[in-house]
């Protein structure tokens, strides 16, 4: 993994974290990017289900924040 891809990964994760409210931040255990898929580990099954239902809207919002199609999919675990 080159420096450019690590920087891009950092930008995606930072943008994702900036989009979250305090209540949601408390539910997120871990976030990582693998190729163009953002994985988000959620502590609460109820939160995970809610986020999963809205994953396309979250992806579109994140890509809009980044100004490019950086994330193809978001997987909530």
Coordinates of C-alpha atoms in Angstrom, one line a residue:
X1 CA 0.0 0.0 0.0
X2 CA 1.5 3.3 -1.1
X3 CA 1.5 6.6 0.6
X4 CA -1.2 8.0 -1.7
X5 CA -3.6 5.2 -0.8
X6 CA -2.9 5.6 2.9
X7 CA -3.6 9.3 2.6
X8 CA -6.8 8.6 0.7
X9 CA -7.8 6.0 3.3
X10 CA -7.2 8.6 6.1
X11 CA -9.3 11.2 4.2
X12 CA -12.2 8.8 3.9
X13 CA -12.1 7.8 7.6
X14 CA -11.7 11.4 8.7
X15 CA -14.7 12.5 6.5
X16 CA -16.8 9.6 7.9
X17 CA -15.9 10.6 11.5
X18 CA -16.7 14.2 10.9
X19 CA -20.2 13.3 9.6
X20 CA -21.1 11.5 12.9
X21 CA -23.0 13.0 15.8
X22 CA -21.9 12.4 19.4
X23 CA -24.5 9.7 20.0
X24 CA -23.4 7.7 16.9
X25 CA -19.7 8.1 17.7
X26 CA -20.4 6.3 21.0
X27 CA -21.7 3.3 19.0
X28 CA -18.8 3.0 16.6
X29 CA -16.1 0.6 17.8
X30 CA -13.8 0.5 14.8
X31 CA -13.7 1.9 11.2
X32 CA -11.4 0.8 8.3
X33 CA -11.2 0.9 4.6
X34 CA -10.5 -2.1 2.4
X35 CA -10.1 -1.1 -1.3
X36 CA -13.2 1.0 -1.9
X37 CA -15.4 -0.6 0.9
X38 CA -15.7 1.2 4.2
X39 CA -16.3 -1.2 7.2
X40 CA -17.8 0.2 10.4
X41 CA -18.0 -2.0 13.5
X42 CA -21.0 -1.0 15.6
X43 CA -21.5 -1.9 19.2
X44 CA -25.4 -2.0 19.2
X45 CA -27.3 -4.4 17.0
X46 CA -30.2 -1.9 16.8
X47 CA -27.9 0.9 15.6
X48 CA -26.2 -1.5 13.2
X49 CA -29.6 -2.4 11.7
X50 CA -30.7 1.2 11.3
X51 CA -27.4 2.2 9.7
X52 CA -27.5 -0.8 7.4
X53 CA -31.0 0.3 6.1
X54 CA -29.6 3.7 5.2
X55 CA -26.2 2.6 4.0
X56 CA -26.7 4.0 0.4
X57 CA -27.6 7.4 1.7
X58 CA -24.6 7.4 4.0
X59 CA -22.3 6.3 1.1
X60 CA -23.7 9.1 -1.1
X61 CA -23.3 11.7 1.6
X62 CA -19.7 10.5 2.3
X63 CA -18.7 10.6 -1.3
X64 CA -20.3 14.0 -1.6
X65 CA -18.3 15.3 1.3
X66 CA -15.1 13.9 -0.3
X67 CA -16.0 15.3 -3.7
X68 CA -15.4 12.0 -5.4
X69 CA -16.6 8.4 -5.6
X70 CA -14.1 7.1 -3.1
X71 CA -16.4 4.6 -1.4
X72 CA -18.4 2.0 -3.4
X73 CA -20.1 0.4 -0.4
X74 CA -20.4 0.8 3.4
X75 CA -20.6 -2.4 5.5
X76 CA -21.9 -2.1 9.0
X77 CA -20.8 -5.0 11.3

